[in-house]
Amino acid sequence: MMDINEIIKPENKVYGKTPILKDNILHYCPGCSHGVVHKIIAEVIEEMGIQDKTIGISPVGCSVFAYNYLDIDWQQAAHGRAPALATATKRLMPDKYVFTYQGDGDLASIGTAEVMHACNRGENIVIIFINNAIYGMTGGQMAPTTLLGQVTATTPYGRKAELNGYPLKITELIAQLEGTCYVTRQSVQNPAAVRKTKKAIRKAFENSMMKKGTSFVEVVSTCNSGWKVTPVQANKWMEENMFPFYPLGDMKDR
């Protein structure tokens, strides 16, 4: 029988071994995008040789346990406050690579003020934003990024603009701020998308040390448990529904 490693091209491998990624078993639901993004961050840190120079900030939500999987220095922030803590960390230790890892319920809801002002100030940090359009950890409630018509635990008949307001395109808003140097929206549903996201995250880390300002990387993601579908169905739904409203690509590159 042929070894799978002989079949898959090296550039298409997503789950190769990296010492930055701990051996702990991921607690994320099967099909969740978080594990893939963790792997990408680990690879970027390893390839850049900055393990001892990187500090991650994780707040509340599914992203809170990132410290359990990436072997770097971490700080935990209160819900939504990761950009403020990252600001202080980077200003106190400007030689460190500082990034936040936040979900949409955290960054685009309770943390809106924090992220907008950090980006407007042009803090030399990286913000990684996981947008799966739902509150995944607490039961699948509507998030600021939930699409119109999307069914959640708190919108059983679908999100309605007249009742719940419109989905928040916070990445487009952040792209307008003078303090941001690089704003992009990517995904991780296939190998090609993974490569693009990895390239974007590396660029964001490099920008932070060139003192260009804030780099913001949104990753449109799935939450098949919250959406009540299979992983395969979740990817298809994301491509058909989320990508038209949250189009992929760079919005700003200064």
Coordinates of N, CA and C in Angstrom, one line a residue:
M1 N 0.9 -1.2 0.0 CA 0.0 0.0 0.0 C 0.9 1.2 0.0
M2 N 0.5 2.2 -0.8 CA 1.3 3.5 -0.9 C 1.1 4.3 0.3
D3 N 2.2 4.9 0.8 CA 2.1 5.8 1.9 C 1.4 7.1 1.5
I4 N 0.5 7.6 2.4 CA -0.3 8.8 2.1 C 0.6 10.0 1.9
N5 N 1.8 10.0 2.5 CA 2.8 11.1 2.4 C 3.4 11.1 1.0
E6 N 3.3 9.9 0.3 CA 3.8 9.9 -1.1 C 2.8 10.4 -2.1
I7 N 1.5 10.4 -1.7 CA 0.4 10.8 -2.6 C 0.2 12.3 -2.5
I8 N 0.2 12.8 -1.3 CA -0.2 14.3 -1.1 C 1.1 15.1 -1.3
K9 N 1.0 16.1 -2.1 CA 2.1 17.0 -2.3 C 2.4 17.8 -1.0
P10 N 3.7 18.1 -0.7 CA 4.1 18.8 0.5 C 3.3 20.1 0.7
E11 N 3.1 20.8 -0.4 CA 2.5 22.1 -0.2 C 1.0 22.1 0.1
N12 N 0.4 20.8 0.0 CA -1.0 20.7 0.3 C -1.2 20.0 1.6
K13 N -0.1 19.7 2.3 CA -0.3 19.1 3.7 C -0.6 20.2 4.7
V14 N -1.7 19.9 5.4 CA -2.2 20.9 6.4 C -1.8 20.5 7.8
Y15 N -1.6 19.2 8.1 CA -1.4 18.7 9.4 C -0.1 18.1 9.6
G16 N 1.0 18.7 9.1 CA 2.3 18.2 9.3 C 2.7 18.5 10.8
K17 N 3.8 18.0 11.2 CA 4.3 18.2 12.6 C 5.1 19.4 12.7
T18 N 4.8 20.2 13.8 CA 5.6 21.4 14.1 C 5.8 21.4 15.6
P19 N 7.0 21.7 16.2 CA 7.2 21.7 17.6 C 6.4 22.8 18.3
I20 N 6.0 23.8 17.6 CA 5.2 24.9 18.2 C 3.8 24.4 18.7
L21 N 3.3 23.4 17.9 CA 2.0 22.9 18.2 C 2.1 21.7 19.2
K22 N 1.6 21.9 20.4 CA 1.7 20.9 21.5 C 1.0 19.6 21.1
D23 N 1.3 18.5 21.8 CA 0.7 17.2 21.5 C -0.6 17.1 22.2
N24 N -1.1 18.1 22.9 CA -2.4 18.0 23.5 C -3.5 17.7 22.5
I25 N -4.5 16.9 22.8 CA -5.6 16.6 21.9 C -6.5 17.8 21.8
L26 N -6.8 18.3 20.6 CA -7.7 19.4 20.5 C -9.1 19.2 21.0
H27 N -9.6 20.1 21.7 CA -11.0 20.0 22.3 C -12.0 20.4 21.3
Y28 N -11.6 21.1 20.2 CA -12.6 21.6 19.3 C -13.4 20.5 18.6
C29 N -14.6 20.9 18.2 CA -15.5 20.0 17.6 C -14.9 19.5 16.2
P30 N -15.2 18.3 15.8 CA -14.7 17.8 14.5 C -15.2 18.8 13.4
G31 N -14.3 19.2 12.5 CA -14.7 20.1 11.5 C -14.6 21.6 11.8
C32 N -14.2 21.9 13.0 CA -14.0 23.3 13.4 C -12.8 23.9 12.8
S33 N -12.9 25.1 12.4 CA -11.8 25.8 11.7 C -10.6 26.2 12.7
H34 N -10.9 26.3 14.0 CA -9.9 26.8 14.9 C -8.6 25.9 14.9
G35 N -8.7 24.6 14.8 CA -7.5 23.8 14.8 C -6.6 24.0 13.6
V36 N -7.3 24.3 12.5 CA -6.5 24.6 11.3 C -5.7 25.9 11.4
V37 N -6.4 26.9 11.9 CA -5.8 28.2 12.1 C -4.6 28.1 13.1
H38 N -4.9 27.3 14.2 CA -3.8 27.1 15.2 C -2.5 26.6 14.5
K39 N -2.8 25.6 13.6 CA -1.6 25.0 12.9 C -0.9 26.0 12.0
I40 N -1.7 26.8 11.4 CA -1.1 27.8 10.5 C -0.2 28.8 11.3
I41 N -0.7 29.2 12.4 CA 0.0 30.2 13.3 C 1.3 29.5 13.8
A42 N 1.2 28.2 14.2 CA 2.4 27.5 14.7 C 3.4 27.4 13.6
E43 N 3.0 27.1 12.3 CA 4.0 27.0 11.2 C 4.7 28.3 11.0
V44 N 3.9 29.4 11.0 CA 4.5 30.7 10.7 C 5.5 31.1 11.8
I45 N 5.2 30.8 13.1 CA 6.1 31.1 14.1 C 7.4 30.3 14.0
E46 N 7.2 29.0 13.7 CA 8.4 28.1 13.5 C 9.3 28.6 12.4
E47 N 8.6 28.8 11.2 CA 9.4 29.2 10.0 C 10.1 30.5 10.2
M48 N 9.5 31.4 11.0 CA 10.1 32.7 11.2 C 11.2 32.7 12.4
G49 N 11.2 31.6 13.1 CA 12.1 31.4 14.2 C 11.9 32.4 15.4
I50 N 10.6 32.6 15.7 CA 10.3 33.6 16.7 C 9.5 33.0 17.9
Q51 N 9.7 31.7 18.2 CA 8.9 31.1 19.3 C 9.2 31.9 20.6
D52 N 10.4 32.2 20.9 CA 10.7 32.9 22.2 C 10.4 34.4 22.1
K53 N 10.0 34.9 21.0 CA 9.7 36.3 20.8 C 8.2 36.6 20.6
T54 N 7.4 35.6 20.7 CA 6.0 35.8 20.4 C 5.1 35.7 21.6
I55 N 4.1 36.6 21.7 CA 3.2 36.6 22.8 C 1.8 36.6 22.2
G56 N 1.0 35.7 22.6 CA -0.4 35.6 22.2 C -1.4 36.1 23.2
I57 N -2.5 36.7 22.8 CA -3.5 37.2 23.8 C -4.8 36.5 23.4
S58 N -5.3 35.7 24.3 CA -6.6 35.1 24.0 C -7.7 35.5 25.0
P59 N -8.8 35.9 24.6 CA -9.9 36.3 25.5 C -10.9 35.2 25.8
V60 N -12.2 35.5 25.8 CA -13.2 34.5 26.2 C -13.8 33.9 24.9
G61 N -14.3 32.7 25.0 CA -14.9 32.0 23.8 C -14.2 30.8 23.4
C62 N -14.4 30.2 22.3 CA -13.7 29.0 21.9 C -12.2 29.3 21.7
S63 N -11.8 30.5 21.5 CA -10.4 30.8 21.3 C -9.6 30.9 22.6
V64 N -10.3 30.8 23.7 CA -9.7 31.0 25.0 C -8.6 29.9 25.3
F65 N -8.8 28.7 24.8 CA -7.9 27.6 25.1 C -6.7 27.5 24.1
A66 N -6.5 28.6 23.3 CA -5.4 28.5 22.3 C -4.0 28.3 23.1
Y67 N -3.9 28.8 24.3 CA -2.7 28.6 25.0 C -2.4 27.2 25.3
N68 N -3.4 26.3 25.2 CA -3.2 24.9 25.5 C -2.6 24.1 24.3
Y69 N -2.5 24.8 23.2 CA -2.0 24.1 22.0 C -0.8 24.7 21.3
L70 N -0.5 26.0 21.5 CA 0.6 26.7 21.0 C 1.6 26.9 22.0
D71 N 2.8 26.4 21.8 CA 3.9 26.5 22.8 C 4.6 27.9 22.7
I72 N 4.0 28.9 23.1 CA 4.5 30.3 23.2 C 4.0 30.9 24.5
D73 N 4.5 32.1 24.7 CA 4.0 32.9 25.9 C 2.6 33.4 25.6
W74 N 1.7 33.3 26.6 CA 0.3 33.7 26.4 C -0.2 34.6 27.6
Q75 N -1.1 35.4 27.3 CA -1.9 36.1 28.3 C -3.3 36.0 28.0
Q76 N -4.1 35.9 29.1 CA -5.6 35.8 28.8 C -6.2 37.2 29.2
A77 N -7.1 37.6 28.3 CA -7.8 38.9 28.5 C -9.2 38.7 28.9
A78 N -9.8 39.7 29.5 CA -11.2 39.7 29.8 C -12.0 39.7 28.4
H79 N -13.2 39.4 28.4 CA -14.0 39.3 27.2 C -14.0 40.6 26.4
G80 N -13.4 40.5 25.2 CA -13.4 41.6 24.3 C -12.2 42.6 24.5
R81 N -11.4 42.3 25.5 CA -10.3 43.3 25.9 C -8.9 42.9 25.4
A82 N -8.8 41.9 24.5 CA -7.5 41.5 24.0 C -6.7 42.6 23.3
P83 N -7.3 43.5 22.5 CA -6.5 44.5 21.9 C -5.9 45.5 22.9
A84 N -6.6 45.7 24.0 CA -6.1 46.6 25.0 C -4.9 46.0 25.7
L85 N -5.0 44.7 26.0 CA -3.9 44.0 26.6 C -2.7 43.9 25.6
A86 N -3.0 43.7 24.4 CA -1.9 43.6 23.4 C -1.2 44.9 23.2
T87 N -2.0 46.0 23.3 CA -1.4 47.3 23.2 C -0.4 47.5 24.3
A88 N -0.8 47.2 25.5 CA 0.2 47.4 26.7 C 1.4 46.5 26.5
T89 N 1.2 45.2 26.1 CA 2.3 44.3 26.0 C 3.3 44.7 24.9
K90 N 2.8 45.2 23.8 CA 3.7 45.6 22.7 C 4.4 46.9 23.1
R91 N 3.8 47.8 23.7 CA 4.4 49.0 24.1 C 5.5 48.8 25.2
L92 N 5.2 47.8 26.1 CA 6.2 47.5 27.1 C 7.4 46.7 26.6
M93 N 7.1 45.8 25.6 CA 8.1 45.0 25.0 C 8.0 45.1 23.5
P94 N 8.5 46.2 22.9 CA 8.4 46.4 21.5 C 9.2 45.4 20.6
D95 N 10.1 44.6 21.2 CA 10.8 43.6 20.4 C 10.1 42.3 20.3
K96 N 8.9 42.2 20.9 CA 8.1 41.0 20.8 C 7.1 41.1 19.7
Y97 N 6.7 39.9 19.1 CA 5.6 39.8 18.2 C 4.4 39.5 19.0
V98 N 3.5 40.4 19.0 CA 2.3 40.4 19.8 C 1.0 40.2 18.9
F99 N 0.2 39.2 19.2 CA -1.0 39.1 18.4 C -2.2 38.7 19.3
T100 N -3.4 39.0 18.9 CA -4.6 38.6 19.6 C -5.3 37.5 18.7
Y101 N -6.0 36.7 19.4 CA -6.7 35.6 18.7 C -8.2 35.6 19.2
Q102 N -9.1 36.1 18.3 CA -10.4 36.4 18.8 C -11.5 35.9 17.9
G103 N -12.7 35.6 18.5 CA -13.8 35.2 17.7 C -14.7 36.3 17.4
D104 N -15.8 36.1 16.6 CA -16.7 37.2 16.3 C -17.5 37.7 17.4
G105 N -17.9 36.7 18.3 CA -18.7 37.1 19.5 C -17.9 38.0 20.4
D106 N -16.6 37.8 20.4 CA -15.7 38.6 21.3 C -15.3 39.9 20.6
L107 N -14.7 39.8 19.5 CA -14.2 41.0 18.8 C -15.3 41.9 18.3
A108 N -16.3 41.4 17.7 CA -17.3 42.2 17.0 C -18.5 42.6 17.9
S109 N -18.5 42.2 19.1 CA -19.6 42.5 20.0 C -19.1 43.3 21.2
I110 N -18.8 42.6 22.3 CA -18.3 43.3 23.5 C -17.0 44.0 23.3
G111 N -16.2 43.5 22.3 CA -14.9 44.1 22.1 C -14.8 45.1 21.0
T112 N -15.9 45.6 20.5 CA -15.9 46.5 19.3 C -15.1 47.7 19.6
A113 N -15.3 48.3 20.8 CA -14.6 49.6 21.1 C -13.1 49.4 21.2
E114 N -12.7 48.3 21.8 CA -11.3 48.0 22.0 C -10.6 47.8 20.7
V115 N -11.2 47.0 19.8 CA -10.5 46.7 18.5 C -10.5 47.9 17.6
M116 N -11.5 48.7 17.6 CA -11.6 49.9 16.7 C -10.5 50.9 17.2
H117 N -10.4 51.2 18.5 CA -9.5 52.2 18.9 C -8.0 51.7 18.8
A118 N -7.8 50.4 19.1 CA -6.4 49.9 18.9 C -6.0 50.0 17.4
C119 N -6.9 49.7 16.5 CA -6.6 49.8 15.1 C -6.4 51.3 14.7
N120 N -7.3 52.1 15.2 CA -7.2 53.5 14.9 C -5.9 54.2 15.4
R121 N -5.4 53.7 16.5 CA -4.1 54.2 17.0 C -2.9 53.7 16.2
G122 N -3.2 52.6 15.5 CA -2.1 52.0 14.7 C -1.1 51.2 15.5
E123 N -1.6 50.5 16.6 CA -0.7 49.7 17.4 C 0.0 48.7 16.5
N124 N 1.3 48.4 16.8 CA 2.0 47.5 16.0 C 1.8 46.0 16.4
I125 N 0.6 45.6 16.3 CA 0.2 44.3 16.7 C -0.5 43.6 15.6
V126 N -0.8 42.3 15.7 CA -1.5 41.5 14.8 C -2.8 41.1 15.4
I127 N -3.9 41.2 14.7 CA -5.2 40.8 15.2 C -5.8 39.7 14.3
I128 N -6.0 38.5 14.8 CA -6.5 37.4 14.1 C -7.9 37.2 14.5
F129 N -8.9 37.3 13.5 CA -10.3 37.4 13.8 C -11.0 36.2 13.2
I130 N -11.5 35.3 14.0 CA -12.2 34.1 13.5 C -13.7 34.4 13.5
N131 N -14.2 34.4 12.2 CA -15.6 34.8 12.0 C -16.4 33.5 11.6
N132 N -17.2 32.9 12.5 CA -18.0 31.8 12.1 C -19.5 32.1 12.3
A133 N -19.8 33.4 12.4 CA -21.2 34.0 12.4 C -22.1 33.4 13.5
I134 N -21.5 33.0 14.6 CA -22.3 32.5 15.7 C -21.5 32.5 17.0
Y135 N -22.2 32.4 18.1 CA -21.5 32.2 19.4 C -21.4 30.7 19.6
G136 N -20.2 30.1 19.3 CA -20.1 28.7 19.3 C -20.0 28.1 20.7
M137 N -19.3 28.7 21.6 CA -19.0 28.1 22.9 C -20.3 28.0 23.8
T138 N -21.1 29.0 23.7 CA -22.2 29.2 24.7 C -23.6 28.7 24.2
G139 N -23.6 28.0 23.1 CA -24.9 27.4 22.7 C -25.4 27.8 21.3
G140 N -24.6 28.5 20.5 CA -25.1 28.8 19.2 C -26.0 30.0 19.0
Q141 N -25.8 31.0 19.9 CA -26.7 32.2 19.8 C -26.2 33.1 18.6
M142 N -27.1 34.0 18.3 CA -26.8 35.0 17.2 C -25.6 35.8 17.6
A143 N -24.7 36.0 16.7 CA -23.5 36.9 16.9 C -23.7 38.2 16.0
P144 N -22.9 39.2 16.2 CA -23.0 40.4 15.3 C -22.8 40.1 13.8
T145 N -22.1 39.0 13.6 CA -21.8 38.6 12.2 C -22.8 37.6 11.6
T146 N -23.8 37.2 12.4 CA -24.8 36.2 11.9 C -25.5 36.8 10.7
L147 N -25.7 36.0 9.6 CA -26.3 36.5 8.4 C -27.8 36.7 8.5
L148 N -28.4 37.6 7.7 CA -29.8 37.7 7.6 C -30.5 36.4 7.2
G149 N -31.5 36.0 7.9 CA -32.1 34.7 7.7 C -31.5 33.5 8.3
Q150 N -30.3 33.7 8.9 CA -29.6 32.5 9.5 C -30.3 32.1 10.8
V151 N -30.5 30.8 11.0 CA -31.1 30.3 12.2 C -30.1 30.1 13.2
T152 N -30.3 30.6 14.4 CA -29.5 30.3 15.6 C -30.4 30.0 16.8
A153 N -29.7 29.8 18.0 CA -30.5 29.5 19.1 C -31.4 30.6 19.6
T154 N -31.0 31.8 19.2 CA -31.8 33.0 19.6 C -32.5 33.7 18.4
T155 N -32.3 33.1 17.3 CA -33.1 33.5 16.1 C -33.6 32.3 15.4
P156 N -34.6 31.6 16.1 CA -35.1 30.3 15.5 C -35.8 30.4 14.2
Y157 N -36.2 31.6 13.9 CA -36.9 31.9 12.6 C -36.0 32.6 11.6
G158 N -34.7 32.7 12.0 CA -33.8 33.4 11.1 C -33.6 34.9 11.6
R159 N -32.4 35.4 11.4 CA -32.1 36.8 11.8 C -32.9 37.8 10.9
K160 N -33.6 38.7 11.5 CA -34.4 39.7 10.8 C -33.8 41.1 11.1
A161 N -33.6 41.9 10.0 CA -33.0 43.2 10.2 C -33.8 44.1 11.0
E162 N -35.1 44.1 10.9 CA -36.0 45.0 11.7 C -36.0 44.7 13.2
L163 N -35.6 43.4 13.5 CA -35.6 43.0 14.9 C -34.2 43.0 15.5
N164 N -33.3 42.4 14.7 CA -31.9 42.1 15.2 C -30.8 43.0 14.6
G165 N -31.2 43.9 13.6 CA -30.2 44.7 12.9 C -29.5 43.9 11.9
Y166 N -28.5 44.5 11.2 CA -27.8 43.9 10.1 C -26.5 43.2 10.6
P167 N -26.0 42.2 9.8 CA -24.7 41.7 10.1 C -23.6 42.7 10.0
L168 N -22.7 42.7 10.9 CA -21.6 43.7 11.0 C -20.4 43.3 10.2
K169 N -20.1 44.1 9.2 CA -18.9 43.9 8.4 C -17.8 44.7 9.1
I170 N -17.3 44.2 10.2 CA -16.3 45.0 11.0 C -15.0 45.1 10.3
T171 N -14.6 44.1 9.5 CA -13.4 44.2 8.8 C -13.3 45.3 7.8
E172 N -14.5 45.6 7.1 CA -14.5 46.7 6.2 C -14.4 48.0 6.9
L173 N -15.0 48.1 8.1 CA -14.9 49.3 8.9 C -13.4 49.5 9.3
I174 N -12.8 48.5 9.8 CA -11.4 48.6 10.2 C -10.4 49.0 9.1
A175 N -10.8 48.6 7.9 CA -9.9 48.9 6.7 C -9.9 50.4 6.5
Q176 N -10.9 51.1 7.0 CA -11.0 52.6 6.7 C -10.1 53.4 7.7
L177 N -9.7 52.7 8.8 CA -9.0 53.5 9.8 C -7.5 53.7 9.4
E178 N -7.0 54.9 9.7 CA -5.7 55.3 9.3 C -4.6 54.5 9.9
G179 N -4.9 53.9 11.1 CA -3.9 53.2 11.8 C -3.6 51.8 11.3
T180 N -4.5 51.2 10.5 CA -4.3 49.9 9.9 C -3.4 49.9 8.7
C181 N -2.5 49.0 8.6 CA -1.6 48.9 7.4 C -2.0 47.7 6.5
Y182 N -2.5 46.7 7.1 CA -2.9 45.5 6.3 C -4.2 44.9 6.8
V183 N -5.2 44.8 6.0 CA -6.5 44.3 6.4 C -6.9 43.3 5.3
T184 N -7.1 42.0 5.7 CA -7.5 41.0 4.7 C -8.5 40.0 5.3
R185 N -9.2 39.4 4.4 CA -10.2 38.4 4.8 C -9.9 37.1 4.0
Q186 N -9.7 36.0 4.8 CA -9.3 34.7 4.2 C -10.2 33.6 4.7
S187 N -9.8 32.4 4.4 CA -10.6 31.2 4.9 C -9.6 30.0 5.0
V188 N -10.1 28.9 5.4 CA -9.3 27.7 5.6 C -10.0 26.4 5.2
Q189 N -10.9 26.5 4.2 CA -11.8 25.3 3.9 C -11.1 24.3 3.0
N190 N -10.0 24.7 2.4 CA -9.3 23.8 1.5 C -7.8 24.1 1.5
P191 N -6.9 23.3 0.9 CA -5.5 23.6 0.9 C -5.1 24.9 0.3
A192 N -5.7 25.3 -0.8 CA -5.4 26.6 -1.4 C -5.7 27.7 -0.5
A193 N -6.9 27.6 0.2 CA -7.2 28.7 1.1 C -6.3 28.7 2.3
V194 N -5.9 27.6 2.8 CA -4.9 27.5 3.9 C -3.6 28.2 3.5
R195 N -3.1 28.0 2.3 CA -1.9 28.6 1.9 C -2.0 30.1 1.9
K196 N -3.1 30.6 1.4 CA -3.4 32.1 1.3 C -3.4 32.7 2.7
T197 N -4.1 32.0 3.6 CA -4.2 32.5 5.0 C -2.9 32.5 5.7
K198 N -2.1 31.4 5.5 CA -0.7 31.3 6.1 C 0.1 32.5 5.6
K199 N 0.0 32.8 4.3 CA 0.8 33.9 3.7 C 0.4 35.2 4.3
A200 N -0.9 35.4 4.6 CA -1.5 36.6 5.1 C -1.0 36.8 6.6
I201 N -1.0 35.7 7.4 CA -0.6 35.8 8.8 C 0.9 36.1 8.9
R202 N 1.6 35.5 8.0 CA 3.1 35.8 8.1 C 3.3 37.2 7.7
K203 N 2.7 37.7 6.7 CA 2.8 39.1 6.3 C 2.4 40.0 7.5
A204 N 1.4 39.7 8.2 CA 0.9 40.5 9.3 C 2.0 40.5 10.4
F205 N 2.6 39.4 10.7 CA 3.7 39.3 11.7 C 4.9 40.2 11.3
E206 N 5.2 40.1 10.0 CA 6.4 40.9 9.5 C 6.1 42.4 9.6
N207 N 4.8 42.8 9.3 CA 4.5 44.2 9.4 C 4.6 44.7 10.8
S208 N 4.3 43.9 11.8 CA 4.3 44.4 13.2 C 5.7 44.8 13.6
M209 N 6.7 44.2 13.1 CA 8.1 44.6 13.4 C 8.7 45.7 12.6
M210 N 8.0 46.0 11.5 CA 8.4 47.1 10.6 C 7.7 48.4 11.0
K211 N 6.9 48.3 12.1 CA 6.2 49.4 12.7 C 5.3 50.1 11.6
K212 N 4.6 49.3 10.9 CA 3.7 49.9 9.9 C 2.3 50.2 10.4
G213 N 2.0 49.7 11.6 CA 0.7 49.9 12.2 C 0.0 48.5 12.4
T214 N -1.3 48.5 12.6 CA -2.0 47.3 12.9 C -2.3 46.5 11.7
S215 N -2.1 45.1 11.8 CA -2.5 44.2 10.7 C -3.7 43.4 11.2
F216 N -4.7 43.3 10.4 CA -5.9 42.6 10.8 C -6.3 41.5 9.8
V217 N -6.3 40.3 10.3 CA -6.6 39.1 9.4 C -7.9 38.4 9.9
E218 N -8.9 38.6 9.1 CA -10.1 37.9 9.4 C -10.1 36.5 8.7
V219 N -10.6 35.5 9.4 CA -10.7 34.1 8.8 C -12.1 33.7 8.8
V220 N -12.8 33.7 7.7 CA -14.2 33.2 7.6 C -14.2 31.7 7.9
S221 N -14.9 31.3 8.9 CA -14.8 29.9 9.4 C -16.2 29.3 9.5
T222 N -16.1 28.0 9.9 CA -17.3 27.2 10.1 C -17.5 26.9 11.5
C223 N -18.8 26.6 11.9 CA -19.1 26.1 13.2 C -20.2 25.1 13.0
N224 N -19.8 23.9 12.6 CA -20.9 22.9 12.2 C -21.7 22.5 13.4
S225 N -21.1 22.5 14.6 CA -21.9 22.2 15.8 C -23.0 23.3 16.0
G226 N -22.6 24.5 15.9 CA -23.5 25.6 16.1 C -24.5 25.7 15.0
W227 N -24.1 25.4 13.8 CA -25.0 25.5 12.6 C -25.8 24.3 12.5
K228 N -25.5 23.2 13.3 CA -26.3 21.9 13.3 C -26.2 21.2 11.9
V229 N -25.0 21.2 11.3 CA -24.8 20.5 10.1 C -23.5 19.7 10.2
T230 N -23.2 18.9 9.2 CA -22.0 18.1 9.2 C -20.8 19.0 8.7
P231 N -19.6 18.6 9.0 CA -18.5 19.5 8.5 C -18.5 19.7 7.0
V232 N -18.8 18.7 6.2 CA -18.9 18.9 4.8 C -20.0 19.9 4.4
Q233 N -21.1 19.8 5.0 CA -22.3 20.7 4.8 C -21.9 22.1 5.2
A234 N -21.2 22.2 6.3 CA -20.8 23.5 6.8 C -19.9 24.3 5.8
N235 N -18.9 23.6 5.3 CA -18.0 24.2 4.3 C -18.8 24.7 3.1
K236 N -19.8 23.8 2.6 CA -20.6 24.2 1.5 C -21.5 25.4 1.8
W237 N -22.1 25.4 3.0 CA -22.9 26.5 3.4 C -22.1 27.8 3.5
M238 N -20.9 27.7 4.0 CA -20.1 28.9 4.2 C -19.7 29.4 2.8
E239 N -19.4 28.6 1.9 CA -19.0 29.0 0.5 C -20.2 29.7 -0.2
E240 N -21.4 29.1 0.0 CA -22.6 29.6 -0.7 C -23.2 30.8 -0.1
N241 N -23.1 31.0 1.3 CA -23.8 32.0 2.0 C -22.9 33.1 2.6
M242 N -21.8 32.6 3.2 CA -20.9 33.6 3.9 C -20.0 34.4 2.9
F243 N -19.4 33.6 1.9 CA -18.5 34.3 1.0 C -19.1 35.4 0.2
P244 N -20.4 35.3 -0.2 CA -21.0 36.4 -1.0 C -21.1 37.7 -0.1
F245 N -21.4 37.5 1.2 CA -21.6 38.6 2.1 C -20.2 39.1 2.7
Y246 N -19.3 38.1 2.9 CA -18.0 38.4 3.4 C -17.0 38.0 2.4
P247 N -16.8 38.7 1.3 CA -15.9 38.3 0.2 C -14.4 38.3 0.7
L248 N -13.7 37.3 0.1 CA -12.4 37.0 0.5 C -11.4 38.0 -0.3
G249 N -10.3 38.2 0.3 CA -9.2 39.0 -0.3 C -8.7 40.1 0.5
D250 N -7.7 40.8 0.0 CA -7.1 41.9 0.7 C -7.9 43.2 0.5
M251 N -8.2 43.9 1.6 CA -8.9 45.2 1.5 C -8.0 46.4 1.6
K252 N -6.8 46.1 2.3 CA -5.9 47.2 2.5 C -4.5 46.6 2.6
D253 N -3.5 47.2 1.9 CA -2.1 46.7 2.0 C -1.2 48.0 1.8
R254 N -0.8 48.5 2.9 CA 0.0 49.8 2.8 C 1.4 49.5 3.1

